[in-house]
Amino acid sequence: RPGVTQAQGAPKTGDEDRTVIFKLIDNFYSGVVTGDLQKISAVSGLNANKAAAFLEAYRSDLRSKDISALVKVTLPDMSAENYIVQQSNISSDSYFVAVQGVKMDVIQTDGSQAAIMGDKLLNLRKDVTGGWQLVLPEKKQK
C-alpha cells in the first residue's frame, strides 16, 4: 500500500512453519466445532472468558448466515499453494495466512446438511522464540 513501509528482513516461511500453522489452524477449528474453550485458548492465548465470548460471536455469525451448527471442518493438505503465508506490512511479528479450499460441513437452520467450500484468511503472530499463535478478534465485554 502507498505510504506504508514494508517490514524489512521478513523471514521466509518454510514447510516446518507451515506444518505448525496447519496444526494450529486444525486445533482451532476442532475447538470451534466441539466448543472446546481450552483448545481455542491454547491456539490464541485468549483467557477462558475471552475464548467463550469469541466462540459465541463466531456461532452468532454462523446463525446470521442461516447455519445452526458447524459439524466438521476439513483443511486442505499442507502445501505452499494451499497455505499462503505473508508477513504483514504493519508489524514484523504479524502474518496473514490464506488457506485455500477449506470444507465446512454444516447444519443449516432449516435442519438440512450442507458442505461449504471456501478460502479462509487468518491472522497469526510469530513470537521471538518462533512460536505461532492465532490472533482472534475479541468481543468487547459488557
Coordinates of N, CA and C in Angstrom, one line a residue:
R1 N 0.8 -1.2 0.0 CA 0.0 0.0 0.0 C 0.9 1.2 0.0
P2 N 0.4 2.3 -0.7 CA 1.2 3.5 -0.7 C 1.3 4.1 0.7
G3 N 2.5 4.6 1.0 CA 2.7 5.2 2.3 C 3.0 4.3 3.5
V4 N 3.0 3.0 3.2 CA 3.2 2.0 4.3 C 4.5 1.3 4.0
T5 N 5.5 1.4 4.9 CA 6.8 0.8 4.7 C 6.7 -0.7 5.0
Q6 N 7.2 -1.5 4.1 CA 7.2 -3.0 4.2 C 8.3 -3.3 5.3
A7 N 8.0 -4.2 6.2 CA 8.9 -4.6 7.2 C 10.1 -5.2 6.5
Q8 N 11.3 -4.9 6.9 CA 12.5 -5.4 6.3 C 12.9 -6.7 6.9
G9 N 13.6 -7.5 6.1 CA 14.1 -8.8 6.6 C 13.1 -9.8 7.0
A10 N 12.0 -9.8 6.4 CA 10.9 -10.8 6.7 C 11.4 -12.2 6.4
P11 N 11.4 -13.1 7.5 CA 11.9 -14.4 7.3 C 11.0 -15.2 6.4
K12 N 11.6 -16.0 5.5 CA 10.8 -16.9 4.7 C 10.1 -17.9 5.6
T13 N 8.9 -18.3 5.1 CA 8.1 -19.3 5.8 C 8.3 -20.7 5.1
G14 N 8.9 -21.6 5.8 CA 9.1 -22.9 5.2 C 8.1 -24.0 5.5
D15 N 8.4 -25.2 5.1 CA 7.5 -26.3 5.4 C 7.3 -26.6 6.9
E16 N 8.4 -26.4 7.6 CA 8.3 -26.6 9.1 C 7.3 -25.6 9.7
D17 N 7.4 -24.3 9.3 CA 6.4 -23.3 9.8 C 5.0 -23.7 9.4
R18 N 4.9 -24.0 8.1 CA 3.6 -24.4 7.6 C 2.9 -25.6 8.3
T19 N 3.8 -26.5 8.7 CA 3.2 -27.7 9.4 C 2.7 -27.2 10.8
V20 N 3.4 -26.4 11.4 CA 3.0 -25.8 12.7 C 1.7 -25.0 12.6
I21 N 1.7 -24.2 11.5 CA 0.5 -23.4 11.2 C -0.7 -24.3 10.9
F22 N -0.5 -25.4 10.1 CA -1.6 -26.3 9.8 C -2.1 -26.9 11.1
K23 N -1.3 -27.4 12.0 CA -1.7 -27.9 13.3 C -2.5 -26.9 14.1
L24 N -2.0 -25.7 14.1 CA -2.6 -24.6 14.9 C -4.0 -24.4 14.4
I25 N -4.2 -24.2 13.1 CA -5.5 -24.0 12.5 C -6.4 -25.2 12.7
D26 N -5.9 -26.4 12.5 CA -6.6 -27.6 12.7 C -7.2 -27.7 14.2
N27 N -6.3 -27.4 15.1 CA -6.7 -27.3 16.5 C -7.8 -26.3 16.8
F28 N -7.6 -25.1 16.1 CA -8.6 -24.0 16.3 C -10.0 -24.5 15.8
Y29 N -10.0 -25.0 14.6 CA -11.3 -25.5 14.1 C -11.9 -26.6 14.9
S30 N -11.0 -27.5 15.4 CA -11.5 -28.6 16.2 C -12.1 -28.0 17.5
G31 N -11.5 -27.0 18.1 CA -12.1 -26.3 19.3 C -13.4 -25.6 19.0
V32 N -13.5 -25.0 17.8 CA -14.7 -24.3 17.4 C -15.9 -25.4 17.2
V33 N -15.6 -26.5 16.5 CA -16.6 -27.5 16.2 C -17.1 -28.1 17.5
T34 N -16.2 -28.4 18.4 CA -16.6 -29.1 19.7 C -16.9 -28.2 20.8
G35 N -16.6 -26.9 20.7 CA -16.9 -26.0 21.8 C -15.8 -26.0 22.8
D36 N -14.7 -26.6 22.5 CA -13.6 -26.8 23.5 C -12.8 -25.4 23.7
L37 N -13.2 -24.7 24.8 CA -12.6 -23.4 25.1 C -11.1 -23.5 25.4
Q38 N -10.6 -24.7 25.9 CA -9.2 -24.9 26.2 C -8.4 -24.9 24.9
K39 N -8.9 -25.6 23.9 CA -8.2 -25.6 22.6 C -8.2 -24.2 22.0
I40 N -9.3 -23.5 22.0 CA -9.3 -22.1 21.5 C -8.3 -21.2 22.2
S41 N -8.3 -21.4 23.5 CA -7.3 -20.6 24.3 C -5.9 -21.0 24.0
A42 N -5.6 -22.3 23.9 CA -4.3 -22.7 23.6 C -3.7 -22.2 22.3
V43 N -4.5 -22.1 21.3 CA -4.0 -21.6 20.0 C -4.0 -20.1 19.8
S44 N -4.8 -19.4 20.7 CA -4.9 -18.0 20.6 C -4.3 -17.2 21.7
G45 N -4.2 -17.8 22.9 CA -3.7 -17.1 24.1 C -4.8 -16.3 24.8
L46 N -6.1 -16.5 24.3 CA -7.2 -15.8 25.0 C -7.5 -16.5 26.3
N47 N -7.9 -15.8 27.3 CA -8.3 -16.4 28.5 C -9.6 -17.1 28.3
A48 N -10.1 -17.8 29.3 CA -11.4 -18.6 29.1 C -12.6 -17.7 28.8
N49 N -12.7 -16.6 29.5 CA -13.8 -15.7 29.2 C -13.8 -15.1 27.8
K50 N -12.6 -14.7 27.4 CA -12.5 -14.1 26.0 C -12.7 -15.2 25.0
A51 N -12.2 -16.4 25.2 CA -12.4 -17.5 24.3 C -13.9 -17.8 24.2
A52 N -14.6 -17.8 25.3 CA -16.1 -18.1 25.3 C -16.8 -17.0 24.6
A53 N -16.4 -15.7 24.7 CA -17.0 -14.6 24.0 C -16.7 -14.7 22.5
F54 N -15.5 -15.1 22.2 CA -15.2 -15.3 20.8 C -16.1 -16.4 20.2
L55 N -16.2 -17.6 20.9 CA -17.0 -18.7 20.3 C -18.4 -18.3 20.2
E56 N -19.0 -17.6 21.1 CA -20.4 -17.1 21.0 C -20.5 -16.2 19.8
A57 N -19.6 -15.3 19.6 CA -19.6 -14.3 18.5 C -19.5 -15.1 17.1
Y58 N -18.7 -16.1 17.1 CA -18.5 -17.0 15.9 C -19.8 -17.7 15.6
R59 N -20.4 -18.3 16.6 CA -21.7 -19.0 16.4 C -22.8 -18.1 16.0
S60 N -22.8 -16.9 16.6 CA -23.8 -15.9 16.2 C -23.6 -15.5 14.7
D61 N -22.4 -15.4 14.3 CA -22.1 -15.0 12.9 C -22.6 -16.2 12.0
L62 N -22.4 -17.4 12.4 CA -22.9 -18.6 11.6 C -24.4 -18.5 11.5
R63 N -25.1 -18.2 12.7 CA -26.6 -18.1 12.7 C -27.0 -17.0 11.7
S64 N -26.3 -15.9 11.6 CA -26.7 -14.9 10.7 C -26.6 -15.3 9.3
K65 N -25.9 -16.4 9.0 CA -25.7 -17.0 7.7 C -26.6 -18.2 7.5
D66 N -27.6 -18.3 8.4 CA -28.5 -19.5 8.4 C -27.9 -20.8 8.6
I67 N -26.8 -20.8 9.5 CA -26.1 -22.1 9.9 C -26.3 -22.2 11.4
S68 N -26.9 -23.4 11.7 CA -27.2 -23.6 13.2 C -26.0 -24.3 13.8
A69 N -25.2 -25.1 13.1 CA -24.1 -25.8 13.7 C -23.0 -26.1 12.6
L70 N -21.8 -26.0 13.1 CA -20.6 -26.4 12.3 C -20.3 -27.8 12.8
V71 N -20.4 -28.8 11.8 CA -20.2 -30.2 12.2 C -18.8 -30.7 12.0
K72 N -18.2 -30.2 11.0 CA -16.8 -30.7 10.7 C -16.1 -29.7 9.8
V73 N -14.8 -29.5 10.0 CA -14.0 -28.7 9.1 C -12.9 -29.5 8.6
T74 N -12.7 -29.6 7.3 CA -11.7 -30.3 6.6 C -10.7 -29.3 6.0
L75 N -9.5 -29.3 6.4 CA -8.5 -28.5 5.9 C -7.8 -29.1 4.7
P76 N -7.3 -28.3 3.7 CA -6.6 -28.9 2.6 C -5.2 -29.4 3.1
D77 N -4.6 -30.3 2.2 CA -3.3 -30.8 2.5 C -2.3 -29.6 2.7
M78 N -1.3 -29.8 3.6 CA -0.4 -28.8 3.8 C 0.6 -28.6 2.6
S79 N 0.6 -27.4 2.0 CA 1.5 -27.1 0.9 C 1.6 -25.6 0.8
A80 N 2.6 -25.2 0.1 CA 2.8 -23.7 -0.1 C 1.7 -23.1 -0.9
E81 N 1.1 -23.9 -1.7 CA -0.1 -23.4 -2.6 C -1.3 -23.3 -1.7
N82 N -1.5 -24.2 -0.8 CA -2.8 -24.2 0.0 C -2.7 -23.3 1.2
Y83 N -1.5 -23.0 1.7 CA -1.3 -22.2 2.9 C -0.3 -21.1 2.5
I84 N -0.9 -20.0 2.1 CA -0.1 -18.8 1.6 C 0.2 -17.9 2.8
V85 N 1.4 -17.9 3.3 CA 1.8 -17.1 4.5 C 2.5 -15.8 4.0
Q86 N 2.0 -14.7 4.5 CA 2.6 -13.4 4.1 C 2.7 -12.6 5.4
Q87 N 3.9 -12.0 5.5 CA 4.1 -11.1 6.6 C 3.3 -9.8 6.4
S88 N 2.7 -9.3 7.5 CA 2.0 -8.0 7.5 C 3.0 -6.9 7.2
N89 N 2.5 -5.8 6.5 CA 3.4 -4.7 6.3 C 3.2 -3.7 7.5
I90 N 2.5 -4.0 8.5 CA 2.2 -3.2 9.6 C 3.2 -3.6 10.8
S91 N 3.3 -4.9 11.0 CA 4.1 -5.3 12.1 C 5.0 -6.5 11.7
S92 N 6.2 -6.6 12.2 CA 7.1 -7.6 11.8 C 6.8 -9.0 12.4
D93 N 5.9 -9.0 13.4 CA 5.6 -10.3 14.0 C 4.2 -10.8 13.6
S94 N 3.5 -10.0 12.7 CA 2.2 -10.3 12.3 C 2.2 -10.9 10.9
Y95 N 1.4 -12.0 10.7 CA 1.3 -12.7 9.4 C -0.1 -12.9 9.1
F96 N -0.4 -13.0 7.8 CA -1.7 -13.4 7.3 C -1.5 -14.7 6.6
V97 N -2.4 -15.6 6.8 CA -2.4 -17.0 6.2 C -3.7 -17.1 5.4
A98 N -3.5 -17.3 4.1 CA -4.7 -17.6 3.3 C -4.7 -19.1 3.1
V99 N -5.8 -19.7 3.6 CA -5.9 -21.2 3.4 C -6.9 -21.4 2.3
Q100 N -6.4 -22.1 1.3 CA -7.2 -22.3 0.0 C -7.9 -23.6 0.1
G101 N -9.3 -23.6 0.0 CA -10.0 -24.9 -0.1 C -10.4 -25.5 1.2
V102 N -11.0 -24.7 2.1 CA -11.5 -25.3 3.4 C -12.9 -25.8 3.2
K103 N -13.2 -27.0 3.6 CA -14.5 -27.6 3.5 C -15.1 -27.6 4.9
M104 N -16.3 -27.0 5.0 CA -17.1 -26.9 6.2 C -18.4 -27.7 6.0
D105 N -18.6 -28.7 6.8 CA -19.9 -29.4 6.9 C -20.7 -28.8 7.9
V106 N -21.9 -28.3 7.5 CA -22.8 -27.6 8.4 C -24.2 -28.1 8.4
I107 N -24.9 -27.7 9.5 CA -26.3 -28.0 9.5 C -27.0 -26.6 9.5
Q108 N -27.8 -26.4 8.5 CA -28.5 -25.1 8.3 C -29.7 -25.0 9.3
T109 N -30.1 -23.8 9.4 CA -31.2 -23.5 10.4 C -32.5 -24.3 10.0
D110 N -32.7 -24.7 8.8 CA -33.9 -25.5 8.4 C -33.7 -27.0 8.7
G111 N -32.5 -27.3 9.2 CA -32.2 -28.7 9.6 C -31.5 -29.5 8.5
S112 N -31.3 -28.9 7.3 CA -30.6 -29.6 6.2 C -29.1 -29.5 6.4
Q113 N -28.5 -30.5 5.8 CA -27.0 -30.5 5.9 C -26.4 -30.0 4.6
A114 N -25.3 -29.3 4.7 CA -24.6 -28.8 3.5 C -23.1 -28.8 3.7
A115 N -22.4 -28.8 2.6 CA -21.0 -28.7 2.6 C -20.6 -27.3 1.9
I116 N -19.8 -26.5 2.6 CA -19.4 -25.2 2.1 C -17.9 -25.3 1.8
M117 N -17.5 -24.9 0.6 CA -16.1 -24.8 0.3 C -15.7 -23.4 0.2
G118 N -14.6 -23.0 0.7 CA -14.1 -21.7 0.5 C -12.7 -21.5 1.0
D119 N -12.3 -20.3 1.0 CA -10.9 -19.9 1.4 C -11.1 -19.1 2.7
K120 N -10.1 -19.2 3.6 CA -10.1 -18.5 4.9 C -8.9 -17.7 5.0
L121 N -9.0 -16.5 5.5 CA -7.9 -15.6 5.8 C -7.8 -15.5 7.3
L122 N -6.6 -15.9 7.9 CA -6.4 -15.9 9.3 C -5.2 -15.0 9.6
N123 N -5.2 -14.4 10.8 CA -4.1 -13.5 11.3 C -3.4 -14.3 12.3
L124 N -2.1 -14.4 12.2 CA -1.2 -15.1 13.1 C -0.1 -14.2 13.6
R125 N 0.5 -14.5 14.7 CA 1.6 -13.8 15.3 C 2.7 -14.8 15.6
K126 N 3.9 -14.4 15.2 CA 5.1 -15.3 15.5 C 5.9 -14.6 16.5
D127 N 6.2 -15.3 17.7 CA 6.9 -14.6 18.7 C 8.4 -14.8 18.5
V128 N 9.2 -14.2 19.4 CA 10.7 -14.2 19.2 C 11.3 -15.6 19.3
T129 N 10.6 -16.5 20.0 CA 11.1 -17.9 20.1 C 10.7 -18.8 18.9
G130 N 9.9 -18.2 17.9 CA 9.5 -18.9 16.7 C 8.1 -19.6 16.9
G131 N 7.5 -19.4 18.0 CA 6.2 -20.0 18.3 C 5.1 -19.2 17.6
W132 N 4.0 -19.9 17.1 CA 2.9 -19.2 16.4 C 1.7 -19.2 17.3
Q133 N 0.9 -18.2 17.0 CA -0.4 -18.0 17.8 C -1.4 -17.4 16.9
L134 N -2.6 -17.9 16.9 CA -3.7 -17.2 16.1 C -4.1 -15.9 16.8
V135 N -4.4 -14.9 16.1 CA -4.9 -13.6 16.6 C -6.4 -13.6 16.2
L136 N -7.2 -13.8 17.3 CA -8.6 -13.8 17.1 C -9.3 -12.5 17.5
P137 N -10.3 -12.1 16.8 CA -11.0 -10.9 17.2 C -11.6 -11.1 18.6
E138 N -11.5 -10.1 19.4 CA -12.1 -10.2 20.8 C -13.4 -9.4 20.8
K139 N -14.4 -10.1 21.4 CA -15.7 -9.4 21.6 C -15.5 -8.5 22.9
K140 N -16.0 -7.3 22.8 CA -15.9 -6.4 24.0 C -16.8 -7.0 25.1
Q141 N -16.3 -7.0 26.3 CA -17.1 -7.5 27.5 C -18.0 -6.3 27.9
K142 N -19.2 -6.6 28.3 CA -20.2 -5.6 28.7 C -20.1 -5.5 30.2

